Amino acid sequence: MTKFIKSFGYAFSGIAYAGKSQFNFRFHLAALTIVGIAGWYFELNTAEWLWIIAASGIVLLSELFNTAVEVLVDLVSPDIHPKAKIIKDVAAGAVLIAAVTAILIGLIIFYPKIAHAA
């Protein structure tokens, strides 16, 4: 049981590292805060909240995986190497796809509400 509880500490340490060292992770957390406030303001229904939560989780997960990949690549290939660049670029591309998907989901949910309120 002690190992299990310690594993939460390691996980929170990893999230804290990303929060301290990665601007994009902080940016996505700020965007998530704004989306949460907007969701509360527009009184999203359960299905809409589930889509927002899923999209947000995927973006944050992709940022964490991207950070892990970048640190690992820097560890095994401290010198500039073309394949190391490809690995980092592909991981960053995954984050971009997740973020664009989240934006599209947000637009589908919020645009009608904003248009109706105007």
PDB file of C-alpha atoms in Angstrom:
ATOM      1  CA  MET A   1       0.000   0.000   0.000  1.00  0.00           C
ATOM      2  CA  THR A   2       2.891   2.374   0.722  1.00  0.00           C
ATOM      3  CA  LYS A   3       4.209   1.983  -2.828  1.00  0.00           C
ATOM      4  CA  PHE A   4       0.764   2.748  -4.170  1.00  0.00           C
ATOM      5  CA  ILE A   5       0.495   5.949  -2.121  1.00  0.00           C
ATOM      6  CA  LYS A   6       4.048   6.978  -3.062  1.00  0.00           C
ATOM      7  CA  SER A   7       3.158   6.587  -6.727  1.00  0.00           C
ATOM      8  CA  PHE A   8       0.716   9.485  -6.369  1.00  0.00           C
ATOM      9  CA  GLY A   9       3.579  11.622  -5.076  1.00  0.00           C
ATOM     10  CA  TYR A  10       5.667  10.737  -8.125  1.00  0.00           C
ATOM     11  CA  ALA A  11       2.762  11.566 -10.417  1.00  0.00           C
ATOM     12  CA  PHE A  12       2.155  14.936  -8.777  1.00  0.00           C
ATOM     13  CA  SER A  13       5.888  15.608  -8.962  1.00  0.00           C
ATOM     14  CA  GLY A  14       5.788  15.008 -12.707  1.00  0.00           C
ATOM     15  CA  ILE A  15       2.800  17.308 -13.138  1.00  0.00           C
ATOM     16  CA  ALA A  16       4.523  19.969 -11.019  1.00  0.00           C
ATOM     17  CA  TYR A  17       7.675  19.654 -13.161  1.00  0.00           C
ATOM     18  CA  ALA A  18       5.640  20.242 -16.319  1.00  0.00           C
ATOM     19  CA  GLY A  19       3.882  23.175 -14.689  1.00  0.00           C
ATOM     20  CA  LYS A  20       7.166  24.783 -13.636  1.00  0.00           C
ATOM     21  CA  SER A  21       9.174  24.105 -16.764  1.00  0.00           C
ATOM     22  CA  GLN A  22       6.723  24.104 -19.669  1.00  0.00           C
ATOM     23  CA  PHE A  23       5.083  27.341 -20.798  1.00  0.00           C
ATOM     24  CA  ASN A  24       2.648  25.461 -23.042  1.00  0.00           C
ATOM     25  CA  PHE A  25       1.434  23.336 -20.128  1.00  0.00           C
ATOM     26  CA  ARG A  26       0.738  26.497 -18.114  1.00  0.00           C
ATOM     27  CA  PHE A  27      -0.951  28.058 -21.162  1.00  0.00           C
ATOM     28  CA  HIS A  28      -3.255  25.059 -21.507  1.00  0.00           C
ATOM     29  CA  LEU A  29      -4.083  25.171 -17.791  1.00  0.00           C
ATOM     30  CA  ALA A  30      -4.979  28.859 -18.156  1.00  0.00           C
ATOM     31  CA  ALA A  31      -7.133  28.091 -21.199  1.00  0.00           C
ATOM     32  CA  LEU A  32      -8.830  25.302 -19.259  1.00  0.00           C
ATOM     33  CA  THR A  33      -9.609  27.753 -16.447  1.00  0.00           C
ATOM     34  CA  ILE A  34     -11.186  30.192 -18.909  1.00  0.00           C
ATOM     35  CA  VAL A  35     -13.187  27.381 -20.527  1.00  0.00           C
ATOM     36  CA  GLY A  36     -14.346  26.213 -17.099  1.00  0.00           C
ATOM     37  CA  ILE A  37     -15.557  29.697 -16.209  1.00  0.00           C
ATOM     38  CA  ALA A  38     -17.294  30.011 -19.590  1.00  0.00           C
ATOM     39  CA  GLY A  39     -18.902  26.598 -19.108  1.00  0.00           C
ATOM     40  CA  TRP A  40     -20.222  27.641 -15.734  1.00  0.00           C
ATOM     41  CA  TYR A  41     -21.481  30.967 -17.148  1.00  0.00           C
ATOM     42  CA  PHE A  42     -23.272  29.330 -20.084  1.00  0.00           C
ATOM     43  CA  GLU A  43     -24.567  26.496 -17.885  1.00  0.00           C
ATOM     44  CA  LEU A  44     -23.281  23.634 -20.006  1.00  0.00           C
ATOM     45  CA  ASN A  45     -25.251  20.422 -19.832  1.00  0.00           C
ATOM     46  CA  THR A  46     -23.721  17.112 -18.769  1.00  0.00           C
ATOM     47  CA  ALA A  47     -22.868  15.969 -22.295  1.00  0.00           C
ATOM     48  CA  GLU A  48     -21.150  19.279 -23.074  1.00  0.00           C
ATOM     49  CA  TRP A  49     -19.130  19.103 -19.851  1.00  0.00           C
ATOM     50  CA  LEU A  50     -18.078  15.551 -20.699  1.00  0.00           C
ATOM     51  CA  TRP A  51     -16.766  16.694 -24.105  1.00  0.00           C
ATOM     52  CA  ILE A  52     -14.910  19.621 -22.502  1.00  0.00           C
ATOM     53  CA  ILE A  53     -13.404  17.367 -19.832  1.00  0.00           C
ATOM     54  CA  ALA A  54     -12.358  14.733 -22.386  1.00  0.00           C
ATOM     55  CA  ALA A  55     -10.793  17.292 -24.731  1.00  0.00           C
ATOM     56  CA  SER A  56      -9.006  19.048 -21.871  1.00  0.00           C
ATOM     57  CA  GLY A  57      -7.702  15.787 -20.486  1.00  0.00           C
ATOM     58  CA  ILE A  58      -6.353  14.755 -23.875  1.00  0.00           C
ATOM     59  CA  VAL A  59      -4.563  18.092 -24.327  1.00  0.00           C
ATOM     60  CA  LEU A  60      -2.992  17.978 -20.851  1.00  0.00           C
ATOM     61  CA  LEU A  61      -2.030  14.312 -21.303  1.00  0.00           C
ATOM     62  CA  SER A  62      -0.413  15.070 -24.645  1.00  0.00           C
ATOM     63  CA  GLU A  63       1.541  17.942 -23.074  1.00  0.00           C
ATOM     64  CA  LEU A  64       2.789  15.641 -20.307  1.00  0.00           C
ATOM     65  CA  PHE A  65       3.809  12.943 -22.780  1.00  0.00           C
ATOM     66  CA  ASN A  66       5.495  15.564 -24.965  1.00  0.00           C
ATOM     67  CA  THR A  67       7.468  16.808 -21.971  1.00  0.00           C
ATOM     68  CA  ALA A  68       8.505  13.256 -21.080  1.00  0.00           C
ATOM     69  CA  VAL A  69       9.609  12.587 -24.671  1.00  0.00           C
ATOM     70  CA  GLU A  70      11.609  15.832 -24.795  1.00  0.00           C
ATOM     71  CA  VAL A  71      13.403  15.067 -21.514  1.00  0.00           C
ATOM     72  CA  LEU A  72      14.128  11.497 -22.611  1.00  0.00           C
ATOM     73  CA  VAL A  73      15.462  12.596 -26.001  1.00  0.00           C
ATOM     74  CA  ASP A  74      17.674  15.206 -24.328  1.00  0.00           C
ATOM     75  CA  LEU A  75      18.993  12.501 -21.995  1.00  0.00           C
ATOM     76  CA  VAL A  76      19.859   9.952 -24.682  1.00  0.00           C
ATOM     77  CA  SER A  77      20.885  12.462 -27.351  1.00  0.00           C
ATOM     78  CA  PRO A  78      22.358  15.570 -25.731  1.00  0.00           C
ATOM     79  CA  ASP A  79      23.889  16.625 -29.045  1.00  0.00           C
ATOM     80  CA  ILE A  80      21.748  17.840 -31.919  1.00  0.00           C
ATOM     81  CA  HIS A  81      20.734  14.874 -34.032  1.00  0.00           C
ATOM     82  CA  PRO A  82      18.295  14.811 -36.977  1.00  0.00           C
ATOM     83  CA  LYS A  83      16.369  11.825 -35.579  1.00  0.00           C
ATOM     84  CA  ALA A  84      16.112  13.452 -32.143  1.00  0.00           C
ATOM     85  CA  LYS A  85      14.551  16.468 -33.842  1.00  0.00           C
ATOM     86  CA  ILE A  86      12.038  14.254 -35.651  1.00  0.00           C
ATOM     87  CA  ILE A  87      11.050  12.577 -32.378  1.00  0.00           C
ATOM     88  CA  LYS A  88      10.520  15.927 -30.661  1.00  0.00           C
ATOM     89  CA  ASP A  89       8.647  17.354 -33.657  1.00  0.00           C
ATOM     90  CA  VAL A  90       6.298  14.358 -33.850  1.00  0.00           C
ATOM     91  CA  ALA A  91       5.544  14.603 -30.120  1.00  0.00           C
ATOM     92  CA  ALA A  92       4.863  18.336 -30.510  1.00  0.00           C
ATOM     93  CA  GLY A  93       2.633  17.552 -33.495  1.00  0.00           C
ATOM     94  CA  ALA A  94       0.561  15.256 -31.309  1.00  0.00           C
ATOM     95  CA  VAL A  95      -0.003  18.130 -28.889  1.00  0.00           C
ATOM     96  CA  LEU A  96      -1.000  20.395 -31.764  1.00  0.00           C
ATOM     97  CA  ILE A  97      -3.561  17.878 -33.025  1.00  0.00           C
ATOM     98  CA  ALA A  98      -4.989  17.495 -29.519  1.00  0.00           C
ATOM     99  CA  ALA A  99      -5.186  21.266 -29.055  1.00  0.00           C
ATOM    100  CA  VAL A 100      -6.853  21.877 -32.429  1.00  0.00           C
ATOM    101  CA  THR A 101      -9.347  19.109 -31.675  1.00  0.00           C
ATOM    102  CA  ALA A 102     -10.103  20.733 -28.307  1.00  0.00           C
ATOM    103  CA  ILE A 103     -10.580  24.112 -29.999  1.00  0.00           C
ATOM    104  CA  LEU A 104     -13.011  22.588 -32.497  1.00  0.00           C
ATOM    105  CA  ILE A 105     -14.971  20.903 -29.705  1.00  0.00           C
ATOM    106  CA  GLY A 106     -15.031  24.207 -27.825  1.00  0.00           C
ATOM    107  CA  LEU A 107     -16.280  26.077 -30.886  1.00  0.00           C
ATOM    108  CA  ILE A 108     -19.028  23.530 -31.500  1.00  0.00           C
ATOM    109  CA  ILE A 109     -20.181  23.850 -27.890  1.00  0.00           C
ATOM    110  CA  PHE A 110     -19.686  27.572 -27.241  1.00  0.00           C
ATOM    111  CA  TYR A 111     -20.310  29.285 -30.587  1.00  0.00           C
ATOM    112  CA  PRO A 112     -24.106  28.759 -30.571  1.00  0.00           C
ATOM    113  CA  LYS A 113     -24.284  29.915 -26.951  1.00  0.00           C
ATOM    114  CA  ILE A 114     -22.225  33.045 -27.644  1.00  0.00           C
ATOM    115  CA  ALA A 115     -24.181  33.799 -30.826  1.00  0.00           C
ATOM    116  CA  HIS A 116     -27.486  33.373 -29.005  1.00  0.00           C
ATOM    117  CA  ALA A 117     -26.347  35.623 -26.147  1.00  0.00           C
ATOM    118  CA  ALA A 118     -25.319  38.407 -28.540  1.00  0.00           C
TER     119      ALA A 118
END
